[in-house]
Amino acid sequence: MPTLFRFLFICAVIAGSIYGVMVALVTFVQPSEREVTIRIPSERVNPPQ
């Protein structure tokens, strides 16, 4: 049974560290806003009849 507890403990530590990294990214990283322009070909907007 000790190997099962060790495995669960390692999984919990890995999950906790991933959760901590995600919280740190949300807290400290600010996304930069920029204008986005997407060119659409006129054939897609006005298909030939």
PDB file of C-alpha atoms in Angstrom:
ATOM      1  CA  MET A   1       0.000   0.000   0.000  1.00  0.00           C
ATOM      2  CA  PRO A   2       2.812   2.555   0.544  1.00  0.00           C
ATOM      3  CA  THR A   3       3.484   2.676  -3.197  1.00  0.00           C
ATOM      4  CA  LEU A   4      -0.172   3.603  -3.841  1.00  0.00           C
ATOM      5  CA  PHE A   5       0.027   6.451  -1.326  1.00  0.00           C
ATOM      6  CA  ARG A   6       3.328   7.604  -2.825  1.00  0.00           C
ATOM      7  CA  PHE A   7       1.809   7.536  -6.321  1.00  0.00           C
ATOM      8  CA  LEU A   8      -1.254   9.505  -5.198  1.00  0.00           C
ATOM      9  CA  PHE A   9       0.962  11.990  -3.365  1.00  0.00           C
ATOM     10  CA  ILE A  10       3.128  12.541  -6.467  1.00  0.00           C
ATOM     11  CA  CYS A  11       0.010  12.982  -8.620  1.00  0.00           C
ATOM     12  CA  ALA A  12      -1.365  15.513  -6.123  1.00  0.00           C
ATOM     13  CA  VAL A  13       1.926  17.441  -6.097  1.00  0.00           C
ATOM     14  CA  ILE A  14       2.024  17.553  -9.903  1.00  0.00           C
ATOM     15  CA  ALA A  15      -1.632  18.666 -10.112  1.00  0.00           C
ATOM     16  CA  GLY A  16      -1.044  21.300  -7.427  1.00  0.00           C
ATOM     17  CA  SER A  17       2.004  22.696  -9.202  1.00  0.00           C
ATOM     18  CA  ILE A  18       0.109  22.883 -12.500  1.00  0.00           C
ATOM     19  CA  TYR A  19      -2.751  24.673 -10.730  1.00  0.00           C
ATOM     20  CA  GLY A  20      -0.267  27.067  -9.111  1.00  0.00           C
ATOM     21  CA  VAL A  21       1.344  27.882 -12.462  1.00  0.00           C
ATOM     22  CA  MET A  22      -2.080  28.574 -13.966  1.00  0.00           C
ATOM     23  CA  VAL A  23      -2.990  30.911 -11.083  1.00  0.00           C
ATOM     24  CA  ALA A  24       0.353  32.703 -11.456  1.00  0.00           C
ATOM     25  CA  LEU A  25      -0.208  33.175 -15.198  1.00  0.00           C
ATOM     26  CA  VAL A  26      -3.687  34.604 -14.633  1.00  0.00           C
ATOM     27  CA  THR A  27      -2.405  36.918 -11.902  1.00  0.00           C
ATOM     28  CA  PHE A  28       0.820  38.252 -13.402  1.00  0.00           C
ATOM     29  CA  VAL A  29       0.436  38.151 -17.205  1.00  0.00           C
ATOM     30  CA  GLN A  30      -1.546  40.935 -18.839  1.00  0.00           C
ATOM     31  CA  PRO A  31      -2.621  40.326 -22.446  1.00  0.00           C
ATOM     32  CA  SER A  32      -1.856  43.096 -24.900  1.00  0.00           C
ATOM     33  CA  GLU A  33      -4.725  44.405 -26.999  1.00  0.00           C
ATOM     34  CA  ARG A  34      -4.196  45.083 -30.672  1.00  0.00           C
ATOM     35  CA  GLU A  35      -6.349  45.660 -33.697  1.00  0.00           C
ATOM     36  CA  VAL A  36      -6.975  42.666 -35.931  1.00  0.00           C
ATOM     37  CA  THR A  37      -7.788  42.974 -39.625  1.00  0.00           C
ATOM     38  CA  ILE A  38      -8.951  39.976 -41.616  1.00  0.00           C
ATOM     39  CA  ARG A  39      -9.137  40.255 -45.392  1.00  0.00           C
ATOM     40  CA  ILE A  40     -12.012  38.356 -46.969  1.00  0.00           C
ATOM     41  CA  PRO A  41     -11.850  37.734 -50.725  1.00  0.00           C
ATOM     42  CA  SER A  42     -14.717  39.301 -52.641  1.00  0.00           C
ATOM     43  CA  GLU A  43     -15.572  35.904 -54.156  1.00  0.00           C
ATOM     44  CA  ARG A  44     -16.621  34.677 -50.728  1.00  0.00           C
ATOM     45  CA  VAL A  45     -18.733  37.757 -49.999  1.00  0.00           C
ATOM     46  CA  ASN A  46     -20.330  38.103 -53.454  1.00  0.00           C
ATOM     47  CA  PRO A  47     -20.311  34.670 -55.099  1.00  0.00           C
ATOM     48  CA  PRO A  48     -20.646  34.676 -58.920  1.00  0.00           C
ATOM     49  CA  GLN A  49     -24.153  34.010 -60.124  1.00  0.00           C
TER      50      GLN A  49
END
